[in-house]
CSV table of C-alpha atoms in Angstrom, one decimal:
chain,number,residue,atom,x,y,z
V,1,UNK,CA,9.1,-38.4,-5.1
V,2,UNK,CA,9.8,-40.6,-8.3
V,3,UNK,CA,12.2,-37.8,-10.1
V,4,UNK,CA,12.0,-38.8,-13.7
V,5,UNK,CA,8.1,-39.3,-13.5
V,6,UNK,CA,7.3,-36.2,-11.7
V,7,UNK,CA,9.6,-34.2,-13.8
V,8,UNK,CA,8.6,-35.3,-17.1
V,9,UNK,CA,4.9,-34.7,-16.3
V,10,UNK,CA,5.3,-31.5,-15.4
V,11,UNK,CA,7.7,-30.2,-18.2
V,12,UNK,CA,5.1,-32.7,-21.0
V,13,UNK,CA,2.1,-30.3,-19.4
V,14,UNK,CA,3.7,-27.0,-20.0
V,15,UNK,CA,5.4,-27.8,-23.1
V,16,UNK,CA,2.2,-28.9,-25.0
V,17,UNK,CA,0.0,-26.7,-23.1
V,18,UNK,CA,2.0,-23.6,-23.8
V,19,UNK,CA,2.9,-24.2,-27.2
V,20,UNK,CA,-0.2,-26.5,-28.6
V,21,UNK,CA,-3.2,-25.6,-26.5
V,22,UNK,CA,-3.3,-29.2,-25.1
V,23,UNK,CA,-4.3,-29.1,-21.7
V,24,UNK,CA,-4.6,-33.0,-20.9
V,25,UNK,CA,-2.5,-35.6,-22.3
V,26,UNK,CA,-3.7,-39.2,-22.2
V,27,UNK,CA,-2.8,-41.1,-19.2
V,28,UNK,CA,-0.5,-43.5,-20.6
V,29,UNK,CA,1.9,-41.1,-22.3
V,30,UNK,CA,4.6,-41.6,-20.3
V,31,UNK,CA,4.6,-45.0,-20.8
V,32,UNK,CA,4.7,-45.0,-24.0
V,33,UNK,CA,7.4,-42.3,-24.3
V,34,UNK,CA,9.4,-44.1,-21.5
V,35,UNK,CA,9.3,-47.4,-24.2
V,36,UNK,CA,11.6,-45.7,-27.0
V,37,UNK,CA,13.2,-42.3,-25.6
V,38,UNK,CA,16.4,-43.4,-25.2
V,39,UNK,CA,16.6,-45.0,-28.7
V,40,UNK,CA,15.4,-41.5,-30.2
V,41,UNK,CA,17.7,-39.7,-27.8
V,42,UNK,CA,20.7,-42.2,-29.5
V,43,UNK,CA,19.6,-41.6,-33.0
V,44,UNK,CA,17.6,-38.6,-34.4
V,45,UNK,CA,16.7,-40.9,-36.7
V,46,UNK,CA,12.7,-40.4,-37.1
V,47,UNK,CA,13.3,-37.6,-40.1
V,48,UNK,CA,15.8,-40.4,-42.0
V,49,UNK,CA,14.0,-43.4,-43.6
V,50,UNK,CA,17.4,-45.0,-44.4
V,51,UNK,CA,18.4,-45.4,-41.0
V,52,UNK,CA,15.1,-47.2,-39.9
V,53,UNK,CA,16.0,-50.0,-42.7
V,54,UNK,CA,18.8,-51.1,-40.7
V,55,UNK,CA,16.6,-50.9,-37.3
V,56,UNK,CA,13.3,-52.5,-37.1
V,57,UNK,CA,13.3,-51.9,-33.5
V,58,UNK,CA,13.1,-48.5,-33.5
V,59,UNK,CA,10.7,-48.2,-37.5
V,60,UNK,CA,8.1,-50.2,-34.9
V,61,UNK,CA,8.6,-47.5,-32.1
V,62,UNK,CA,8.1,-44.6,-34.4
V,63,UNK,CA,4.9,-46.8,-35.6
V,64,UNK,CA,3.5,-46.5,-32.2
V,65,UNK,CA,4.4,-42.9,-31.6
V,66,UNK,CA,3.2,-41.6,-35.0
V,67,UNK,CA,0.1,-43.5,-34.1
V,68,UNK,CA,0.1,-42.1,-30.4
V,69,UNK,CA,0.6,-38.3,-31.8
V,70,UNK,CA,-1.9,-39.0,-34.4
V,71,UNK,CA,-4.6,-39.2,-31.7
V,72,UNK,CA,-3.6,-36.9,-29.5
V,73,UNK,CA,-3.6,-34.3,-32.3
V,74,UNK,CA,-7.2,-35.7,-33.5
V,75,UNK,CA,-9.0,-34.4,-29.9
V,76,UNK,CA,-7.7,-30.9,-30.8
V,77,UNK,CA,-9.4,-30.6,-34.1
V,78,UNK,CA,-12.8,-29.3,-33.3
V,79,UNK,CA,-10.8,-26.7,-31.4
V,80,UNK,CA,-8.6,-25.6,-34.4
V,81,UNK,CA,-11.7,-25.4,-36.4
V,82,UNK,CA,-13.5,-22.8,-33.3
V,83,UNK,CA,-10.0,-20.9,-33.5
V,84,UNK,CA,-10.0,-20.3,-37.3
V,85,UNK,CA,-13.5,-19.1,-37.6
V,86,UNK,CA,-13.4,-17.1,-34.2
V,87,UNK,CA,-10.4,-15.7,-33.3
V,88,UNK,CA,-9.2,-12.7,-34.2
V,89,UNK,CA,-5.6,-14.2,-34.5
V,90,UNK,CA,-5.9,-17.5,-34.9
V,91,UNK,CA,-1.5,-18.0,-35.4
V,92,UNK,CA,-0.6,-16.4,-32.2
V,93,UNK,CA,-2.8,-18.9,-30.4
V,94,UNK,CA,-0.7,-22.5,-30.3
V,95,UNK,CA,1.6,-23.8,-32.9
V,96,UNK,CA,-1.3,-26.0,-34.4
V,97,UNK,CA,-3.3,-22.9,-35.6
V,98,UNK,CA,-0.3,-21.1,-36.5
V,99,UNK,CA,1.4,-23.9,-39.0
V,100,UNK,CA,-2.3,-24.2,-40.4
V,101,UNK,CA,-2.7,-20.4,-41.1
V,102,UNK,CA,0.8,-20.2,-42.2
V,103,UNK,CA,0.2,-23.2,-44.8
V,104,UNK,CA,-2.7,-21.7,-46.0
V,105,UNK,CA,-0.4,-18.3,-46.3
V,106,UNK,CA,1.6,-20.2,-48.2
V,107,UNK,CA,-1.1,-20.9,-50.7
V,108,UNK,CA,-2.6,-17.5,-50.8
V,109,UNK,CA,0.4,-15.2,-50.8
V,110,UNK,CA,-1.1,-11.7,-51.6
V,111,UNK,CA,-4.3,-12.0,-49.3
V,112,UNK,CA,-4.3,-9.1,-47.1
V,113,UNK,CA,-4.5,-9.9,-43.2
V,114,UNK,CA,-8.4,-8.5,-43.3
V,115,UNK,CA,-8.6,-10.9,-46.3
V,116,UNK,CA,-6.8,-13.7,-44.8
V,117,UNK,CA,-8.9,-13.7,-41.2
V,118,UNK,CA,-12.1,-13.4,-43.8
V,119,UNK,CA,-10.8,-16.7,-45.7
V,120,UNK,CA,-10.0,-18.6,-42.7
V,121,UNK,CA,-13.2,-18.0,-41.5
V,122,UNK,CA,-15.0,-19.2,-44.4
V,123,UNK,CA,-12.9,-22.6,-44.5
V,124,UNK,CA,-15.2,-25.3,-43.9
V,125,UNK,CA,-14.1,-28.5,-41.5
V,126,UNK,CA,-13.2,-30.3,-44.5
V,127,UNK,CA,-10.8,-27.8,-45.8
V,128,UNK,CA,-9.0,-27.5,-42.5
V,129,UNK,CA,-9.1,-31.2,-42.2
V,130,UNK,CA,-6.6,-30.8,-45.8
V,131,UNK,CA,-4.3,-28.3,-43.4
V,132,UNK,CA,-4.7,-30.6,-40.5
V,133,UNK,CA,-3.0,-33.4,-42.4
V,134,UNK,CA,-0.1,-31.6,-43.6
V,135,UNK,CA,3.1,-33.4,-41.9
V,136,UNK,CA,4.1,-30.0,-40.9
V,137,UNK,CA,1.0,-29.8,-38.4
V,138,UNK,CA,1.2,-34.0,-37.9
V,139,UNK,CA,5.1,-33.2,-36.8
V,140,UNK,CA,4.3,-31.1,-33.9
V,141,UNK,CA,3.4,-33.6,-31.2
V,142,UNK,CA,7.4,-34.2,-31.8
V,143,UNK,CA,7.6,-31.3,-28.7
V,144,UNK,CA,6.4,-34.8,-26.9
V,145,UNK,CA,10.4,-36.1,-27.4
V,146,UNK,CA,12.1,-32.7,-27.1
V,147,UNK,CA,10.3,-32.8,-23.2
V,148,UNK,CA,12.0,-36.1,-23.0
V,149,UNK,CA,15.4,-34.8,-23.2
V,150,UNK,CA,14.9,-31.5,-21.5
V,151,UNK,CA,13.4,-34.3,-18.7
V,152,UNK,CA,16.7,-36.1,-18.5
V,153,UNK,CA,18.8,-32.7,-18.1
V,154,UNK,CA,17.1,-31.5,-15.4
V,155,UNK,CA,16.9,-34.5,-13.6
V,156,UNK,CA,20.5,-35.0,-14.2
V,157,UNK,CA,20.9,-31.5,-12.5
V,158,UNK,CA,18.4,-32.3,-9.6
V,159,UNK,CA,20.7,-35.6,-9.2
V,160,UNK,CA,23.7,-33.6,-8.9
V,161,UNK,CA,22.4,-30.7,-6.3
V,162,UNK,CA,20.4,-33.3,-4.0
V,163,UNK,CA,23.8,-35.7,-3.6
V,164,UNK,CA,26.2,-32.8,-3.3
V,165,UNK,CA,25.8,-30.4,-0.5
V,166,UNK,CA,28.4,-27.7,-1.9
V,167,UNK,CA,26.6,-27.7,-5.7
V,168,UNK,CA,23.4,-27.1,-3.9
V,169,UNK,CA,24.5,-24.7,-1.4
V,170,UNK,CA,26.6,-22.3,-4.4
V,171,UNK,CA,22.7,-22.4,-6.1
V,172,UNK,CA,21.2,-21.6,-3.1
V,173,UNK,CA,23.2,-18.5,-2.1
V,174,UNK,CA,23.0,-16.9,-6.0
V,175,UNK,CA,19.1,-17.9,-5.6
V,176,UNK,CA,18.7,-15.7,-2.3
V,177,UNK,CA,21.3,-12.9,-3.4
V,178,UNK,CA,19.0,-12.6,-6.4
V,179,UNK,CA,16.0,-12.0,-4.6
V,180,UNK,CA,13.8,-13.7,-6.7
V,181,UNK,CA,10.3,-15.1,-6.1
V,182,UNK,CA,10.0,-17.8,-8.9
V,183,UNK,CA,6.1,-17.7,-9.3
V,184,UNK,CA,4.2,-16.8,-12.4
V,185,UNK,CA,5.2,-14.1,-14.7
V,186,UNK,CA,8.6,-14.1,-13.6
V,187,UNK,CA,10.9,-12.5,-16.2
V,188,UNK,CA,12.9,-14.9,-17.8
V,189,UNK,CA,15.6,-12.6,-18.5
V,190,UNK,CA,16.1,-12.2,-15.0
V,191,UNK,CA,17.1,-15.8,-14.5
V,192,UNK,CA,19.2,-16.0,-17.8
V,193,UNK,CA,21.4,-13.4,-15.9
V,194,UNK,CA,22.5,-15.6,-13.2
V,195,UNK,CA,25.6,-17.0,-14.1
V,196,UNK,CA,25.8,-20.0,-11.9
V,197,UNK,CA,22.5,-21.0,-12.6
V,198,UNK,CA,23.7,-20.2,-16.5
V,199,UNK,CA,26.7,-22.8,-16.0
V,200,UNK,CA,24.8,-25.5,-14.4
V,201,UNK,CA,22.1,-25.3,-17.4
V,202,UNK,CA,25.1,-25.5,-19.9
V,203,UNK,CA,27.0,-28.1,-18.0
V,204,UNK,CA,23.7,-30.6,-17.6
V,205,UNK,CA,22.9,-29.6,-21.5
V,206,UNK,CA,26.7,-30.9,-22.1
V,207,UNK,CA,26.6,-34.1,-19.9
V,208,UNK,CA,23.3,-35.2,-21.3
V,209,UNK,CA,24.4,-35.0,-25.2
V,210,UNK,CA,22.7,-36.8,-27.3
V,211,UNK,CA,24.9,-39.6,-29.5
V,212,UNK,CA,24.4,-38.7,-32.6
V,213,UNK,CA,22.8,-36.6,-35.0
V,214,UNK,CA,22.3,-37.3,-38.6
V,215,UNK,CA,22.2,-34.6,-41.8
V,216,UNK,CA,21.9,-34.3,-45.4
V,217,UNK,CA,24.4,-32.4,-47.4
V,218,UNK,CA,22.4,-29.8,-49.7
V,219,UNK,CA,25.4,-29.2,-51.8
V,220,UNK,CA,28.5,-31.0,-51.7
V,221,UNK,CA,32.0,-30.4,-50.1
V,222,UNK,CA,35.4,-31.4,-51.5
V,223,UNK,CA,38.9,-31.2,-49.8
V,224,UNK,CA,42.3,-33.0,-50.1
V,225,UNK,CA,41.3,-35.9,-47.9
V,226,UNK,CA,38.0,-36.3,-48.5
V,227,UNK,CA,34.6,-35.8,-51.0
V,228,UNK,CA,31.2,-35.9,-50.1
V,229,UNK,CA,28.9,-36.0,-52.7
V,230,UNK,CA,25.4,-34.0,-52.5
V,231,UNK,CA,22.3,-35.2,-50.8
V,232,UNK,CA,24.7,-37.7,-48.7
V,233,UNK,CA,23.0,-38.4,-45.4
V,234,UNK,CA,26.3,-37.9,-42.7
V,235,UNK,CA,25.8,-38.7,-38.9
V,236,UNK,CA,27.7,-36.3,-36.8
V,237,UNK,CA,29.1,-37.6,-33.3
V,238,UNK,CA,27.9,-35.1,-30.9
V,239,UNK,CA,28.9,-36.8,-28.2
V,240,UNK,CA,32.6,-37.2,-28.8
V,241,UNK,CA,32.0,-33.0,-29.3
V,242,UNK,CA,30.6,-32.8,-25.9
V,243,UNK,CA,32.9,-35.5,-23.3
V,244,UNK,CA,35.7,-35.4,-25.5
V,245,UNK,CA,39.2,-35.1,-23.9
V,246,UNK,CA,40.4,-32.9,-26.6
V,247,UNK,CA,38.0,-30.3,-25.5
V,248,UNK,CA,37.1,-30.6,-21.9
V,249,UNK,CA,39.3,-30.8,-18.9
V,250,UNK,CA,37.7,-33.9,-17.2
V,251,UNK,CA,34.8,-34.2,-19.3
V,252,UNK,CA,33.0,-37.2,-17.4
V,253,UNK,CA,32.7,-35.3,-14.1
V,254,UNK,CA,30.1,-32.9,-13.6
V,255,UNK,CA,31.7,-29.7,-12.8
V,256,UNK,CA,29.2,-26.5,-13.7
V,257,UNK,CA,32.4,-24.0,-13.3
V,258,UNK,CA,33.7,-25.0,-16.5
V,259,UNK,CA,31.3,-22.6,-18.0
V,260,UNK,CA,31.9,-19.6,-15.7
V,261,UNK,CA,33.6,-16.3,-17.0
V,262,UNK,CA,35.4,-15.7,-13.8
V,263,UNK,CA,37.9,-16.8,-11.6
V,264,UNK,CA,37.7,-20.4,-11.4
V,265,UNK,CA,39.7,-20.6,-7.9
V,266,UNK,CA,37.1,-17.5,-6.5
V,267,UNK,CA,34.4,-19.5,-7.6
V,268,UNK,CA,35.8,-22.5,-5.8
V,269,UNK,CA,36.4,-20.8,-2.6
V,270,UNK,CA,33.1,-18.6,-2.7
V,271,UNK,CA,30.6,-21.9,-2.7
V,272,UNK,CA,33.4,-24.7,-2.0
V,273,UNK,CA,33.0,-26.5,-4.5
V,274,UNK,CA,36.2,-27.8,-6.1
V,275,UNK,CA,37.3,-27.8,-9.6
V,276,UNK,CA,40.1,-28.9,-11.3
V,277,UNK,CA,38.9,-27.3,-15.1
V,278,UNK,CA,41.2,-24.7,-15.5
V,279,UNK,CA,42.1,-25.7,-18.6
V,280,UNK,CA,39.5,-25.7,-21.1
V,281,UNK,CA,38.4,-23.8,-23.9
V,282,UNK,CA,34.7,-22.7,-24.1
V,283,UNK,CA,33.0,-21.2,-26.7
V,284,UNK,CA,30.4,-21.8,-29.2
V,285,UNK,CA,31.9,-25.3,-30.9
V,286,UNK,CA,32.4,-28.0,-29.5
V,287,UNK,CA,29.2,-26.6,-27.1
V,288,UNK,CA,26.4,-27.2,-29.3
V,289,UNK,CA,24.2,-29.6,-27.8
V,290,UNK,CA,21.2,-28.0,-30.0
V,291,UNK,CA,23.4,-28.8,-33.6
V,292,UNK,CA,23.6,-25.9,-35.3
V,293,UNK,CA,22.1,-24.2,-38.5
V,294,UNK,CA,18.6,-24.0,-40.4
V,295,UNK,CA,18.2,-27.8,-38.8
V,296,UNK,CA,19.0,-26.6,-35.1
V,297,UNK,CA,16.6,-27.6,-32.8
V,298,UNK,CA,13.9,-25.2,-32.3
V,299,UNK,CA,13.4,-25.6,-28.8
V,300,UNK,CA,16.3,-24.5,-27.5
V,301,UNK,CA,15.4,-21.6,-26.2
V,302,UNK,CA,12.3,-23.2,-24.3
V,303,UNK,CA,14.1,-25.9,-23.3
V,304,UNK,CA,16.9,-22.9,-21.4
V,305,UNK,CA,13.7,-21.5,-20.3
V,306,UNK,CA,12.0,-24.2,-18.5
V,307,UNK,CA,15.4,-25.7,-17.1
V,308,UNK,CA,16.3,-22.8,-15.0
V,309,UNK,CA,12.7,-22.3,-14.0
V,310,UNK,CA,12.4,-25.6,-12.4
V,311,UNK,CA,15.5,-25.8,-10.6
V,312,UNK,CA,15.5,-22.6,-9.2
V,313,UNK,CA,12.4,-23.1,-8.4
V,314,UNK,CA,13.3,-26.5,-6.6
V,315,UNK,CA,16.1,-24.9,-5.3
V,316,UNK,CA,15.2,-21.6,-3.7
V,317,UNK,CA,12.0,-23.1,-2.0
V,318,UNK,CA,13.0,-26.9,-1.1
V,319,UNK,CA,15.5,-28.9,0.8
V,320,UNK,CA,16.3,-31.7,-1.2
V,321,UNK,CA,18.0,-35.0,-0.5
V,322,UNK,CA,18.9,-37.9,-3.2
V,323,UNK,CA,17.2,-41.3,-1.4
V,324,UNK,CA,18.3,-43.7,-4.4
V,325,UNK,CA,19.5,-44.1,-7.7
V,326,UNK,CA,18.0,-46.5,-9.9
V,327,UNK,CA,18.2,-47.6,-13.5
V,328,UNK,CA,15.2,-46.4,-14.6
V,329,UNK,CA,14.5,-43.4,-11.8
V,330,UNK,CA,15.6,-41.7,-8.9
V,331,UNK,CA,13.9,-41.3,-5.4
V,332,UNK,CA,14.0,-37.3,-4.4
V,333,UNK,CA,13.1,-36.6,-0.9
V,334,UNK,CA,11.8,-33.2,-0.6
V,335,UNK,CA,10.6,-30.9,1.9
V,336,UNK,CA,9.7,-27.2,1.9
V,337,UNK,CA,11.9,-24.5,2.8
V,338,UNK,CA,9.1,-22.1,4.0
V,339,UNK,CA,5.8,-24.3,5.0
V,340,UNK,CA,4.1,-21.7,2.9
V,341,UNK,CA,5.3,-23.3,-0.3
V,342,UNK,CA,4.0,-26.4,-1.1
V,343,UNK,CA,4.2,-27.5,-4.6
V,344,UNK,CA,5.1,-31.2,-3.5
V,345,UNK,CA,3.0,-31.1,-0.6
């Protein structure tokens, strides 16, 4: 199996499928992704014009992907217009209806909800077409990118477990001491209560941080050392917050036990696995691979979600064995735990 490939089309598919309504992307998505994801994993730069002055490169990728979003929002627009005018609640249906019913909230503040789903109703295609436009509801194919690096965590984990027989085998034994059957409608809280699956989700989260990300300053901030006026765009080094030395014992080796509440040396001898982080400090900063604030990223808590899905999923019911390691992709051989199971098959 082609890891990065097989992965990202699965997590693009739920993603958009879940929260848009899109249930087929075009086929040539993940080419076009694959052509500027790790320049918008580098620099969350699409929001900041001033940064694209200095990097034509990556103004001429955004050109392509606004275009590319543009059209894959433009085949769900006959369905938006069905949903307003027949649904009984249009914004719990996908993100796309609900930023168009919530802009036209907006705009209409003391309607009633009888009135509101009367008004909707009456909108013709043009007036939604107004809505549709917004870049609010233009934004959203954005989920597109977050996929991306949700993508490169969990192939970072699969990496880890397939080439590491002791990291796979600790997984393995919380998996079947859990008991779970990971199939559909599976709680979700369940799974956020396993705590080794818990530390390899933070510890993939951590070794995949992006470079940078880049803020305005609302008001500004003075000190001894330093002023920054207001509305100054800064670009903070997340990076250095997630490998640096100062903060993590060994911060460029993969070591999930970092992030567990108990005995680090019972850990160690339970799934023999060694670790040599006894030493660091965990806690809400410098762990904040999602930034933090009003401008967090919103899919944080789909992105833990679907992470802990797929690889328990992967490794409760598979055997899995790293075949190579390329630039671009890995090779995953996989084969079914109980012939019964066969999602790769």
């Amino acid at each position: 199996m082609q890891l990065r490939h097989t992965i990202c089309g699965i997590v693009r598919a739920v993603m958009v499928e879940n929260m848009l309504g899109i249930k087929q992307l075009p086929e040539n998505t993940y080419d076009v992704m694959a052509s500027y994801r790790n320049d918008v994993k580098r620099w969350g730069a699409f929001p900041f014009p001033e940064l694209l002055n200095f990097m034509p490169s990556l103004r001429q990728k955004r050109d392509v992907y606004r275009a590319f979003s543009k059209g894959i929002l433009e085949q769900e627009f006959e369905k938006l217009v069905e949903v307003l005018h027949s649904d009984p609640q249009p914004g719990n249906t996908n993100l796309i209806a609900a930023s168009v019913v919530s802009l036209f909230k907006d705009e209409n503040p003391t309607l009633s909800n009888e009135e509101l789903l009367s008004a909707l109703r009456s909108l013709s295609s043009e007036d939604i077409r107004k809505y549709f436009e917004n870049p609010i509801v233009q934004s959203l194919p954005m989920i597109l990118k977050a996929a991306d690096n949700l993508t490169d965590a969990i192939v970072l984990c699969l990496e880890q477990i397939a080439s590491d027989p002791d990291k796979f085998a600790m997984l393995r034994d919380e998996m079947d001491r859990s008991y779970l059957i990971i199939e559909e409608g599976i709680d979700i809280r369940t799974l956020k209560s396993l705590p080794l699956l818990d530390a390899f989700y933070k510890e993939s989260v951590r070794f995949d941080a992006p470079v940078a990300v880049p803020r305005y300053t609302q008001n500004g901030y003075s000190s001894d050392s330093m002023t920054i006026p207001p509305n100054t765009m800064m670009i903070f080094d997340l990076h250095a917050l997630a490998k640096g030395e100062q903060y993590w014992t060994n911060p460029k080796e993969f070591d999930p036990t970092r992030f567990l509440q108990k005995d680090i040396e019972q850990v160690a001898e339970e799934g023999g696995m060694s670790s040599n982080n006894k030493n660091h400090t965990v806690g809400q900063f410098p762990f904040i691979p999602f930034s933090v604030g009003l401008r967090n990223c919103p899919a944080f808590a789909v992105t833990e979600s679907l992470f802990k899905v797929m690889i328990a999923k992967f490794v409760a019911d598979y055997q899995l064995q790293l075949v190579k390691k390329d630039e671009d992709d890995s090779t995953l051989h996989i084969t079914s735990r109980d012939k019964s199971l066969g999602l790769m098959q």
